[in-house]
Coordinates of C-alpha atoms and ligand atoms in Angstrom, one line a residue:
M1 CA -7.1 -16.4 10.2
S2 CA -5.0 -15.0 7.6
H3 CA -4.1 -16.5 4.2
I4 CA -0.8 -17.7 5.1
G5 CA -1.4 -20.0 7.8
S6 CA -1.0 -19.9 11.7
Y7 CA 2.2 -18.5 13.2
D8 CA 3.4 -21.8 14.6
Q9 CA 3.0 -23.4 11.1
R10 CA 4.9 -20.6 9.5
V11 CA 7.7 -20.9 11.9
K12 CA 7.9 -24.7 11.6
N13 CA 8.3 -24.6 7.8
F14 CA 10.3 -21.4 7.7
D15 CA 13.0 -20.8 5.3
W16 CA 14.1 -17.5 3.6
S17 CA 14.2 -19.3 0.3
I18 CA 10.4 -18.7 0.3
A19 CA 10.9 -15.3 -0.4
E20 CA 13.6 -15.7 -2.9
K21 CA 11.4 -18.1 -4.8
E22 CA 8.3 -15.7 -4.9
L23 CA 10.8 -13.2 -6.3
G24 CA 12.5 -15.4 -8.6
Y25 CA 15.7 -14.7 -7.2
H26 CA 18.7 -17.4 -7.1
D27 CA 21.8 -17.4 -5.1
G28 CA 24.4 -15.4 -6.9
D29 CA 22.0 -13.6 -9.2
P30 CA 22.0 -9.8 -9.7
I31 CA 19.5 -8.2 -7.3
N32 CA 18.5 -4.7 -7.6
I33 CA 15.8 -3.3 -5.4
G34 CA 15.1 -0.4 -7.9
W35 CA 14.4 -3.1 -10.6
Y36 CA 12.3 -5.4 -8.3
C37 CA 10.2 -2.3 -7.3
S38 CA 9.4 -1.2 -10.8
D39 CA 10.4 -3.1 -14.0
R40 CA 9.7 -6.5 -12.3
I41 CA 6.1 -5.6 -11.4
C42 CA 5.6 -4.4 -15.1
E43 CA 7.0 -7.6 -16.5
M44 CA 4.4 -9.2 -14.3
G45 CA 1.8 -7.4 -16.2
K46 CA 0.9 -4.7 -13.9
S47 CA 2.2 -1.7 -15.8
D48 CA -1.1 0.2 -15.6
K49 CA -1.8 -0.6 -11.9
L50 CA -1.3 2.5 -9.7
A51 CA 1.8 2.4 -7.5
L52 CA 1.6 5.7 -5.8
I53 CA -1.3 8.2 -5.1
W54 CA 0.1 11.3 -3.7
E55 CA -1.6 14.2 -1.9
G56 CA 0.1 17.5 -1.2
H57 CA -0.7 19.8 1.6
S58 CA -2.7 22.2 -0.5
G59 CA -4.8 19.3 -1.8
D60 CA -3.0 18.6 -5.1
V61 CA -3.1 15.0 -6.2
K62 CA -0.4 13.2 -8.6
K63 CA -0.9 9.5 -9.6
Y64 CA 1.8 7.2 -10.9
T65 CA 1.4 3.9 -12.2
Y66 CA 4.0 0.9 -12.1
N67 CA 4.9 1.9 -15.6
D68 CA 5.2 5.6 -14.7
L69 CA 7.5 4.4 -11.6
R70 CA 9.7 2.3 -13.9
V71 CA 10.0 5.1 -16.4
N72 CA 10.5 8.1 -14.2
S73 CA 13.0 6.2 -11.9
N74 CA 14.8 5.3 -15.2
T75 CA 14.9 9.0 -16.0
I76 CA 16.3 10.1 -12.7
G77 CA 19.0 7.2 -12.8
A78 CA 19.9 8.2 -16.3
F79 CA 20.3 11.8 -15.4
L80 CA 22.5 11.1 -12.2
K81 CA 24.7 8.8 -14.4
E82 CA 25.0 11.8 -16.9
L83 CA 26.2 14.1 -13.9
G84 CA 29.0 11.4 -13.4
I85 CA 27.3 9.3 -10.5
K86 CA 28.7 6.0 -10.4
N87 CA 28.0 2.7 -8.6
D88 CA 28.6 3.0 -4.5
D89 CA 28.5 6.9 -4.7
R90 CA 26.4 8.1 -2.0
V91 CA 23.4 10.5 -3.0
C92 CA 21.4 12.1 -0.3
L93 CA 17.6 12.7 -0.7
F94 CA 16.5 15.7 1.2
M95 CA 13.0 16.4 0.4
D96 CA 9.5 16.5 2.0
K97 CA 7.3 13.4 1.2
I98 CA 7.1 14.2 -2.6
P99 CA 6.8 11.8 -5.5
E100 CA 10.4 12.6 -6.5
L101 CA 11.6 11.3 -3.1
Y102 CA 9.9 8.0 -3.6
I103 CA 11.0 7.6 -7.1
G104 CA 14.3 9.1 -6.8
L105 CA 15.2 6.5 -4.2
L106 CA 14.6 3.8 -6.8
G107 CA 16.4 5.7 -9.5
I108 CA 19.6 5.9 -7.3
L109 CA 19.4 2.4 -6.5
K110 CA 19.0 1.4 -10.1
I111 CA 22.4 2.8 -11.0
G112 CA 24.1 1.1 -8.0
A113 CA 24.6 4.3 -6.2
I114 CA 23.8 4.4 -2.4
A115 CA 20.8 6.3 -1.5
Q116 CA 21.1 8.5 1.7
P117 CA 17.6 9.9 2.8
L118 CA 17.7 12.6 5.3
F119 CA 14.6 14.2 7.1
S120 CA 13.9 17.4 5.3
A121 CA 13.1 19.3 8.5
F122 CA 16.9 18.6 9.7
G123 CA 18.9 21.8 10.2
D124 CA 22.1 22.6 8.6
E125 CA 24.4 21.1 11.2
S126 CA 22.3 17.8 11.3
L127 CA 22.6 17.5 7.5
H128 CA 26.3 18.5 7.6
V129 CA 27.5 15.8 10.1
R130 CA 25.7 13.1 8.2
M131 CA 26.8 14.3 4.7
E132 CA 30.4 14.6 5.9
N133 CA 30.5 11.1 7.3
A134 CA 29.1 9.7 3.9
E135 CA 31.2 11.9 1.8
T136 CA 28.0 12.5 -0.2
K137 CA 28.5 13.2 -3.9
A138 CA 25.3 14.6 -4.7
I139 CA 22.3 15.9 -2.9
I140 CA 18.6 16.2 -4.4
T141 CA 16.5 18.8 -2.9
Q142 CA 13.8 21.3 -3.2
R143 CA 14.1 25.0 -3.3
K144 CA 12.6 25.5 0.1
H145 CA 15.5 23.5 1.6
V146 CA 18.4 24.6 -0.6
A147 CA 19.5 27.5 1.6
K148 CA 20.6 24.9 4.1
V149 CA 22.6 23.1 1.6
R150 CA 24.2 26.5 0.7
K151 CA 25.1 27.2 4.1
I152 CA 27.4 24.2 4.4
R153 CA 28.3 23.5 0.8
D154 CA 31.7 25.2 1.0
T155 CA 32.8 22.8 3.7
M156 CA 32.2 19.7 1.8
P157 CA 34.7 19.4 -1.1
F158 CA 33.3 15.8 -1.9
L159 CA 29.7 17.4 -2.8
E160 CA 29.8 17.8 -6.4
H161 CA 26.2 18.3 -7.4
I162 CA 23.0 19.9 -5.8
I163 CA 19.9 19.0 -7.7
I164 CA 16.9 20.9 -7.4
V165 CA 13.6 19.3 -8.4
D166 CA 11.3 22.2 -8.4
Y167 CA 13.6 24.9 -9.9
D168 CA 11.4 27.7 -11.3
G169 CA 14.0 29.9 -13.0
K170 CA 13.4 32.7 -11.0
H171 CA 16.9 33.0 -9.5
P172 CA 19.9 32.0 -11.3
L173 CA 21.5 28.7 -10.2
R174 CA 24.5 28.8 -8.1
E175 CA 27.7 27.0 -8.0
K176 CA 27.2 23.0 -8.3
E177 CA 23.5 23.6 -8.6
T178 CA 21.5 21.9 -11.3
A179 CA 17.7 21.6 -12.1
F180 CA 15.8 18.5 -12.8
R181 CA 12.0 18.4 -12.9
M182 CA 10.9 14.7 -12.9
D183 CA 7.5 15.2 -14.4
E184 CA 8.6 17.4 -17.3
A185 CA 12.0 15.6 -18.0
E186 CA 12.3 13.7 -21.4
K187 CA 11.5 10.0 -20.3
V188 CA 14.0 7.3 -20.5
E189 CA 12.4 4.1 -21.6
K190 CA 15.5 1.9 -21.1
L191 CA 18.1 2.1 -18.5
D192 CA 21.1 -0.2 -18.0
I193 CA 20.2 -1.6 -14.5
H194 CA 23.4 -1.7 -12.7
P195 CA 23.9 -5.6 -11.9
T196 CA 24.1 -5.1 -8.0
K197 CA 24.5 -8.4 -6.1
A198 CA 23.2 -9.6 -2.7
E199 CA 26.0 -7.8 -0.8
S200 CA 26.0 -4.4 -2.9
P201 CA 25.4 -1.2 -0.7
S202 CA 21.9 0.0 -1.1
L203 CA 21.0 2.5 1.6
L204 CA 22.8 4.4 4.4
H205 CA 20.4 5.4 7.1
Y206 CA 21.5 7.6 10.1
T207 CA 20.8 6.8 13.5
S208 CA 21.8 8.5 16.8
G209 CA 23.4 7.0 19.8
T210 CA 24.2 8.1 23.2
T211 CA 27.6 9.5 22.4
G212 CA 29.5 10.2 19.3
K213 CA 28.2 11.3 15.8
P214 CA 25.2 10.0 14.2
K215 CA 26.1 6.4 12.7
G216 CA 25.5 5.5 9.2
V217 CA 23.7 2.2 9.1
K218 CA 24.8 0.5 5.8
H219 CA 22.2 -1.7 4.2
V220 CA 22.5 -3.9 1.0
H221 CA 20.2 -5.1 -1.8
Y222 CA 19.7 -8.5 -0.3
S223 CA 17.6 -6.8 2.4
L224 CA 14.7 -7.0 -0.1
I225 CA 14.2 -10.7 0.8
S226 CA 13.2 -9.6 4.7
Q227 CA 11.6 -6.6 3.7
Y228 CA 9.1 -8.2 0.8
L229 CA 8.0 -11.1 3.2
T230 CA 7.6 -9.1 6.3
T231 CA 5.4 -6.5 4.4
K232 CA 3.5 -9.5 3.0
W233 CA 3.2 -11.7 6.3
V234 CA 3.0 -9.0 8.9
L235 CA 1.0 -6.0 7.1
D236 CA -0.8 -8.8 5.3
L237 CA -1.1 -6.7 1.9
H238 CA -3.3 -8.5 -0.9
E239 CA -3.3 -7.6 -4.3
D240 CA -6.2 -5.0 -4.2
D241 CA -5.3 -3.4 -1.0
I242 CA -4.7 0.4 -0.5
Y243 CA -1.8 0.7 1.9
W244 CA -0.8 4.0 3.9
C245 CA 2.4 4.1 5.6
T246 CA 2.6 7.3 7.6
A247 CA 6.4 7.4 8.0
D248 CA 8.7 9.7 6.3
P249 CA 11.4 8.2 4.2
G250 CA 14.0 10.1 6.2
W251 CA 13.6 7.3 8.6
V252 CA 13.9 3.5 8.1
T253 CA 10.2 2.9 8.4
G254 CA 9.5 5.1 5.4
T255 CA 11.9 3.3 3.1
S256 CA 11.7 -0.3 4.1
Y257 CA 8.0 -0.2 4.2
G258 CA 7.0 3.0 2.6
I259 CA 8.9 2.2 -0.5
I260 CA 10.7 -1.2 -0.9
G261 CA 8.1 -3.5 0.8
P262 CA 5.0 -2.3 -0.9
F263 CA 6.3 -1.7 -4.4
S264 CA 8.1 -5.1 -4.6
L265 CA 4.8 -6.6 -3.8
G266 CA 3.1 -4.3 -6.6
I267 CA 0.8 -2.9 -4.2
T268 CA -1.0 0.6 -4.6
Q269 CA 0.1 3.0 -1.8
C270 CA -1.0 6.4 -1.0
V271 CA 1.1 9.3 0.7
L272 CA -0.1 12.3 2.4
D273 CA 2.5 15.2 2.4
K274 CA 0.8 17.2 5.1
G275 CA 1.2 17.6 8.8
F276 CA -0.7 15.5 11.3
G277 CA -4.4 16.3 12.1
A278 CA -7.2 13.7 13.1
D279 CA -9.5 15.3 10.7
N280 CA -7.2 15.2 7.8
W281 CA -6.1 11.8 8.6
Y282 CA -9.6 10.4 8.6
Q283 CA -10.5 12.2 5.6
F284 CA -7.7 10.7 3.7
I285 CA -8.4 7.1 4.5
D286 CA -12.1 7.7 3.6
K287 CA -11.2 9.4 0.4
Y288 CA -8.7 6.8 -0.9
K289 CA -10.3 3.8 0.8
V290 CA -7.0 2.9 2.8
S291 CA -7.4 -0.6 4.0
I292 CA -4.0 -1.2 5.6
W293 CA -2.6 1.4 7.6
Y294 CA 1.1 1.4 9.2
S295 CA 1.5 4.2 11.7
A296 CA 3.1 5.0 15.3
P297 CA 2.1 5.3 18.7
T298 CA 2.5 8.9 18.9
A299 CA 0.1 9.4 16.0
I300 CA -2.3 6.9 17.7
R301 CA -2.1 8.8 21.1
S302 CA -2.8 12.2 19.1
L303 CA -5.8 10.5 17.6
M304 CA -7.1 9.2 21.0
K305 CA -6.8 12.8 22.2
A306 CA -8.8 14.2 19.4
G307 CA -11.7 11.9 20.4
E308 CA -14.2 9.7 19.1
E309 CA -16.6 12.2 17.6
V310 CA -14.2 13.1 14.7
V311 CA -13.9 9.4 13.9
K312 CA -17.9 9.2 13.4
K313 CA -17.6 12.0 10.8
H314 CA -15.9 9.7 8.3
D315 CA -16.4 6.3 6.6
L316 CA -13.3 4.4 7.6
S317 CA -15.0 0.8 6.9
S318 CA -12.3 0.4 4.3
L319 CA -9.7 -0.3 7.0
R320 CA -8.8 -4.0 7.2
H321 CA -5.5 -4.1 9.0
L322 CA -3.7 -1.9 11.4
A323 CA 0.0 -1.9 12.5
S324 CA 2.4 0.1 14.5
V325 CA 5.9 0.9 15.0
G326 CA 8.6 3.0 16.7
E327 CA 7.7 3.3 20.4
P328 CA 6.0 1.2 23.0
L329 CA 2.4 0.8 21.9
N330 CA 0.4 1.1 25.3
A331 CA -2.2 -1.3 25.8
E332 CA -4.8 1.6 26.2
A333 CA -4.1 2.6 22.5
V334 CA -4.7 -1.1 21.3
I335 CA -8.0 -1.2 23.4
W336 CA -9.0 2.2 22.2
S337 CA -8.4 1.3 18.4
E338 CA -10.5 -1.9 18.8
K339 CA -13.2 0.2 20.1
V340 CA -13.3 3.0 17.6
F341 CA -11.8 1.3 14.6
G342 CA -13.2 -2.3 15.3
K343 CA -9.6 -3.8 15.1
P344 CA -6.6 -3.3 17.2
F345 CA -3.2 -1.8 16.0
Y346 CA -0.8 -4.7 15.7
D347 CA 2.7 -3.7 17.2
T348 CA 5.8 -4.4 15.4
Y349 CA 9.4 -3.9 17.0
W350 CA 12.5 -3.4 15.0
Q351 CA 15.2 -0.8 14.3
T352 CA 17.3 1.1 11.6
E353 CA 19.8 -1.6 12.1
T354 CA 17.7 -4.7 11.6
G355 CA 16.3 -3.2 8.4
S356 CA 13.1 -5.2 8.8
M357 CA 10.5 -6.1 11.4
M358 CA 11.9 -8.4 14.2
I359 CA 9.3 -8.9 16.5
C360 CA 5.7 -8.5 15.7
N361 CA 2.0 -9.3 16.1
Y362 CA 0.6 -11.2 13.2
P363 CA -2.8 -11.1 11.6
G364 CA -4.5 -14.3 13.0
M365 CA -2.5 -14.4 16.1
K366 CA -3.9 -13.5 19.5
V367 CA -3.0 -9.9 20.3
K368 CA -2.2 -9.2 24.0
P369 CA -2.4 -5.5 24.3
G370 CA 0.9 -4.0 25.4
S371 CA 3.1 -6.9 24.0
M372 CA 5.3 -6.5 20.9
G373 CA 4.4 -10.0 20.0
K374 CA 6.5 -12.8 18.7
P375 CA 9.7 -13.0 16.6
F376 CA 9.2 -13.1 12.9
P377 CA 9.8 -16.7 11.4
G378 CA 13.3 -17.4 10.7
I379 CA 14.6 -14.8 13.4
T380 CA 16.1 -16.5 16.6
A381 CA 15.5 -14.1 19.3
A382 CA 16.0 -14.3 23.0
V383 CA 16.3 -12.2 26.2
V384 CA 19.9 -12.3 27.6
D385 CA 21.6 -11.5 30.8
P386 CA 23.1 -8.0 30.7
D387 CA 26.3 -9.2 32.0
S388 CA 27.0 -12.6 30.7
Y389 CA 24.9 -12.5 27.5
E390 CA 23.6 -15.9 28.4
V391 CA 20.1 -16.6 27.5
I392 CA 17.6 -16.1 30.4
D393 CA 14.9 -18.8 30.3
E394 CA 12.7 -17.6 32.7
P395 CA 9.2 -16.2 31.8
G396 CA 8.9 -12.7 32.9
K397 CA 12.4 -12.1 33.9
P398 CA 13.9 -9.0 32.4
G399 CA 17.1 -8.8 30.2
L400 CA 18.4 -7.5 27.0
I401 CA 17.0 -8.5 23.6
G402 CA 19.4 -10.4 21.6
F403 CA 19.0 -11.7 17.8
K404 CA 21.1 -14.3 16.2
P405 CA 22.7 -12.6 13.2
G406 CA 22.2 -13.4 9.5
W407 CA 18.7 -12.4 8.5
P408 CA 18.5 -10.8 5.0
A409 CA 18.0 -7.2 5.9
M410 CA 20.4 -7.0 8.8
F411 CA 22.8 -4.1 8.7
R412 CA 26.3 -4.7 7.4
T413 CA 28.2 -2.1 9.2
Y414 CA 28.2 1.5 10.5
W415 CA 29.7 3.7 7.7
G416 CA 33.4 4.0 8.6
N417 CA 33.0 2.9 12.0
E418 CA 33.6 -1.0 12.2
E419 CA 34.4 -1.0 15.8
T420 CA 31.1 0.3 17.0
Y421 CA 29.5 -2.2 14.7
R422 CA 31.5 -5.1 16.2
N423 CA 30.7 -3.9 19.7
K424 CA 26.8 -4.6 18.9
F425 CA 27.6 -8.4 19.0
K426 CA 28.1 -10.2 22.2
N427 CA 28.3 -13.9 22.8
G428 CA 27.1 -14.8 19.4
W429 CA 24.0 -12.3 19.8
Y430 CA 23.3 -9.0 18.1
I431 CA 22.3 -6.6 20.8
P432 CA 19.9 -4.0 19.7
G433 CA 20.0 -2.2 23.1
D434 CA 16.4 -2.7 24.3
R435 CA 15.2 -4.4 27.4
S436 CA 12.4 -6.8 27.5
S437 CA 11.0 -9.9 29.0
I438 CA 9.4 -12.9 27.5
D439 CA 5.9 -14.5 29.0
N440 CA 5.1 -18.1 29.2
E441 CA 3.6 -18.0 25.9
G442 CA 6.6 -16.7 24.1
Y443 CA 5.2 -13.0 23.8
Y444 CA 7.7 -10.0 24.2
W445 CA 7.0 -7.2 26.6
F446 CA 9.0 -4.1 26.0
I447 CA 10.6 -2.5 29.1
G448 CA 12.9 0.2 28.0
R449 CA 16.0 1.2 26.3
D450 CA 19.3 0.3 27.7
D451 CA 21.0 3.8 26.8
D452 CA 20.3 7.4 27.3
V453 CA 19.0 7.9 23.6
I454 CA 15.7 9.8 23.7
N455 CA 12.7 8.4 21.8
T456 CA 10.6 11.4 21.0
A457 CA 7.5 10.7 18.9
G458 CA 9.2 7.4 17.6
H459 CA 12.3 9.3 16.5
L460 CA 15.6 8.7 18.2
V461 CA 17.4 11.9 19.6
S462 CA 21.1 11.7 20.9
P463 CA 21.5 13.7 24.2
F464 CA 25.0 14.2 23.3
E465 CA 24.3 15.9 19.9
V466 CA 22.0 18.2 21.5
E467 CA 24.3 18.8 24.6
S468 CA 27.1 19.7 22.1
A469 CA 24.7 22.1 20.0
L470 CA 23.8 23.8 23.2
L471 CA 27.3 24.6 23.9
E472 CA 27.6 26.6 20.6
H473 CA 25.1 29.0 21.9
E474 CA 26.9 31.9 23.4
A475 CA 24.7 32.1 26.7
V476 CA 25.4 28.2 27.6
A477 CA 28.2 27.4 29.7
E478 CA 27.5 23.7 30.6
S479 CA 24.5 21.3 29.4
A480 CA 22.8 18.2 30.0
V481 CA 19.9 16.8 28.1
V482 CA 17.6 13.9 29.1
A483 CA 14.2 12.7 28.4
K484 CA 11.2 14.1 29.9
P485 CA 7.7 12.2 30.1
D486 CA 5.0 13.6 27.7
D487 CA 1.4 12.1 27.3
V488 CA 1.5 12.1 23.5
N489 CA 5.2 12.0 22.3
M490 CA 6.1 9.5 25.1
E491 CA 9.4 11.5 25.7
V492 CA 10.5 14.9 24.8
V493 CA 13.8 16.5 25.1
K494 CA 14.6 18.6 28.3
A495 CA 17.8 20.5 28.6
F496 CA 19.4 21.5 32.0
V497 CA 22.0 24.5 31.3
T498 CA 24.2 26.7 33.3
L499 CA 24.7 30.2 31.9
N500 CA 28.0 32.2 31.2
P501 CA 28.5 35.2 33.3
G502 CA 26.5 38.3 31.8
Y503 CA 23.6 36.3 30.7
E504 CA 20.2 36.4 32.5
A505 CA 18.0 33.5 33.0
N506 CA 14.7 34.3 31.6
D507 CA 11.9 33.3 29.3
D508 CA 13.2 35.1 26.4
L509 CA 16.6 33.5 26.4
E510 CA 14.8 30.1 26.9
L511 CA 13.1 30.7 23.6
K512 CA 16.2 32.0 21.8
I513 CA 18.1 28.8 22.7
M514 CA 15.3 26.6 21.6
N515 CA 15.1 28.2 18.2
F516 CA 18.8 28.0 18.1
I517 CA 18.6 24.1 18.3
R518 CA 15.6 23.8 16.2
K519 CA 17.4 25.6 13.3
K520 CA 20.8 23.8 13.8
L521 CA 19.5 20.4 14.4
S522 CA 15.6 19.7 14.0
P523 CA 12.3 20.5 15.5
L524 CA 12.5 16.9 17.1
A525 CA 15.7 17.8 18.8
M526 CA 14.5 21.0 20.2
P527 CA 14.4 21.0 24.0
Q528 CA 10.6 21.5 25.1
E529 CA 12.0 22.8 28.3
I530 CA 15.1 24.4 29.3
E531 CA 15.8 24.4 33.1
Y532 CA 18.4 26.9 34.3
V533 CA 20.6 25.6 37.1
K534 CA 23.4 27.0 39.1
S535 CA 25.5 23.8 38.6
L536 CA 25.0 20.2 37.1
P537 CA 25.6 17.2 39.2
K538 CA 28.9 15.8 38.2
T539 CA 30.9 12.6 39.1
R540 CA 34.2 13.1 40.9
S541 CA 36.2 13.3 37.7
G542 CA 33.8 15.8 36.3
K543 CA 31.4 13.6 34.2
I544 CA 27.9 14.8 34.0
M545 CA 25.3 12.5 35.8
R546 CA 22.6 12.4 33.4
R547 CA 21.0 9.6 35.1
L548 CA 20.4 11.6 38.0
L549 CA 18.7 14.2 36.1
H550 CA 16.7 11.6 34.2
A551 CA 15.6 9.9 37.5
K552 CA 14.3 13.4 38.8
E553 CA 12.3 14.0 35.7
W554 CA 10.7 10.5 35.9
G555 CA 10.1 10.7 39.6
E556 CA 12.2 7.5 40.0
E557 CA 14.2 6.6 43.2
I558 CA 17.7 7.8 42.8
G559 CA 18.9 5.5 45.5
D560 CA 22.5 5.2 46.5
T561 CA 24.2 8.2 44.7
S562 CA 27.6 7.2 46.0
T563 CA 28.1 4.9 43.1
L564 CA 26.9 7.5 40.6
E565 CA 29.4 9.8 41.8
D566 CA 32.2 7.5 40.9
D567 CA 33.2 7.1 37.4
E568 CA 32.0 3.8 35.7
Ligands
WTA1 C1 12.3 1.6 19.8 C2 12.3 2.5 14.0 C3 9.0 -0.3 21.6 C4 13.3 0.8 20.2 C5 11.9 1.1 13.2 C6 14.1 0.6 19.0 C7 10.2 0.4 19.9 C8 14.1 1.8 18.4 C9 9.3 -0.4 18.9 C10 14.5 1.9 17.1 C11 8.2 -1.2 19.5 C12 10.8 0.4 17.9 N1 8.1 -1.2 21.0 N2 9.9 0.1 21.3 N3 7.2 -1.7 18.7 N4 9.6 -0.1 17.8 N5 11.0 0.7 19.1 O1 16.1 2.9 14.6 O2 14.0 1.4 21.2 O3 14.4 4.4 14.6 O4 15.6 0.3 19.4 O5 13.7 2.3 14.0 O6 12.8 2.4 18.7 O7 14.3 3.1 16.3 P1 14.6 3.3 14.9

């Protein structure tokens, strides 16, 4: 049983004011996430407590106390202010998982600007569409990524500053570029924290849909209320825990639960800025005595693949609670984890748009392997009919997940795309676009997404974005992109292409096209397989029938194709 009481008790007595009270927040007060995650923890007497333990890929280690977090985020905030960054300006973070990313985000929030974290492996085109949509005023990056920014800089008149955090003076800075070294900068003890209010914008996270460009999911400072409480109750963080969230802050898990949640609770967390490896990961847990671990199904499946022998080489007895997010967590993974770690992974379900966990397994609650669990207290959830959007009240019957709007971390709009935002609401429900059923004990069982978006290793990839990028390759005439099943990543990107005259369908060209996409978009969006076809299946009016190709990949019955051939 957890220290917070049973699930049913918590649901019965629930009110978001529980979090407000614990955070000392009253309706109408200023609320600034940057302040809550650093200054407030210091005011509570925890200045010397370790906030962040960071280990880089070459084994170098850096440690920051809560006072370091406070002062360094002040320093970054003051530096940005000096450059002319004002509240509501968008500042992009484009870095590996280095301390400047974690602390920089707090600095941006402290001056009331909007943080736009983007995955550092994004190629120039992925970066460009997202910065163009946000009209980003400044980007904070590293030397190793600056070439991508330089490539697109001249097409972005709104971009005023390119800040390089590891500038070494070896080459002259170019236009708009400026150097800032956090650890060496003169420290700013006191910064005027911008008095952001509950509804002031905080973060802009980009997410991909089936069609159109990536959408900027706008969050506000009040999201802290949900993020704080879900971190405390679902991840079960206690004062002396060592927490490890494996997600990159380029994605929402890495900000909601890799920055805001743990820091607002004054917890010590560690970060490993290194690629995946079972041995590395276990060594990291052993070395820092990680007690709470938040990861993802693809990583867990990779660990399963690495086997049990490597687990035995390390002392993992510090682990107390494990949780997972991002893709369906298969029952085998839960059972395996129970066997090798002595505890199951607790699945959690949510989205960039929801900002915080929505359906979860809680410490103390019976885990049904393969189920996502139950709605977080205060969240009204249901499974609704895909046509009428009426609640389906029959255990086991599939439908669309629906949430009653109004929880604190809910997104407030898609940046510059109010219409798409409004379309997400039907019959009073927010529809995240996932299918599920509910069993007779109220547990949710994920079925699948309700669109063509590909979930590869927990990251959403838009088939449309990859298809468009493929068409920019000189050899490609037409393209269709679908998910292909994969043992570890659950899904990977597969492309079907027809070639322009004069191009030969061979392995060399396949490799060239793959690399073209990797550089332009990202390694995740890169097709793992390209199938050359003579023509693509189309509807009568010429729309490519992705569904047909998808069904073939998954060995599913295609059924009556006459309906597919008509435009819907
Ligand atoms: C999927 C990540 C099954 C789902 C926090 C959702 C899941 C999308 C789970 C959001 C889970 C997330 N089980 N599917 N526990 N968690 N998903 O926006 O399709 O990157 O809509 O947010 O991932 O992905 P996003």
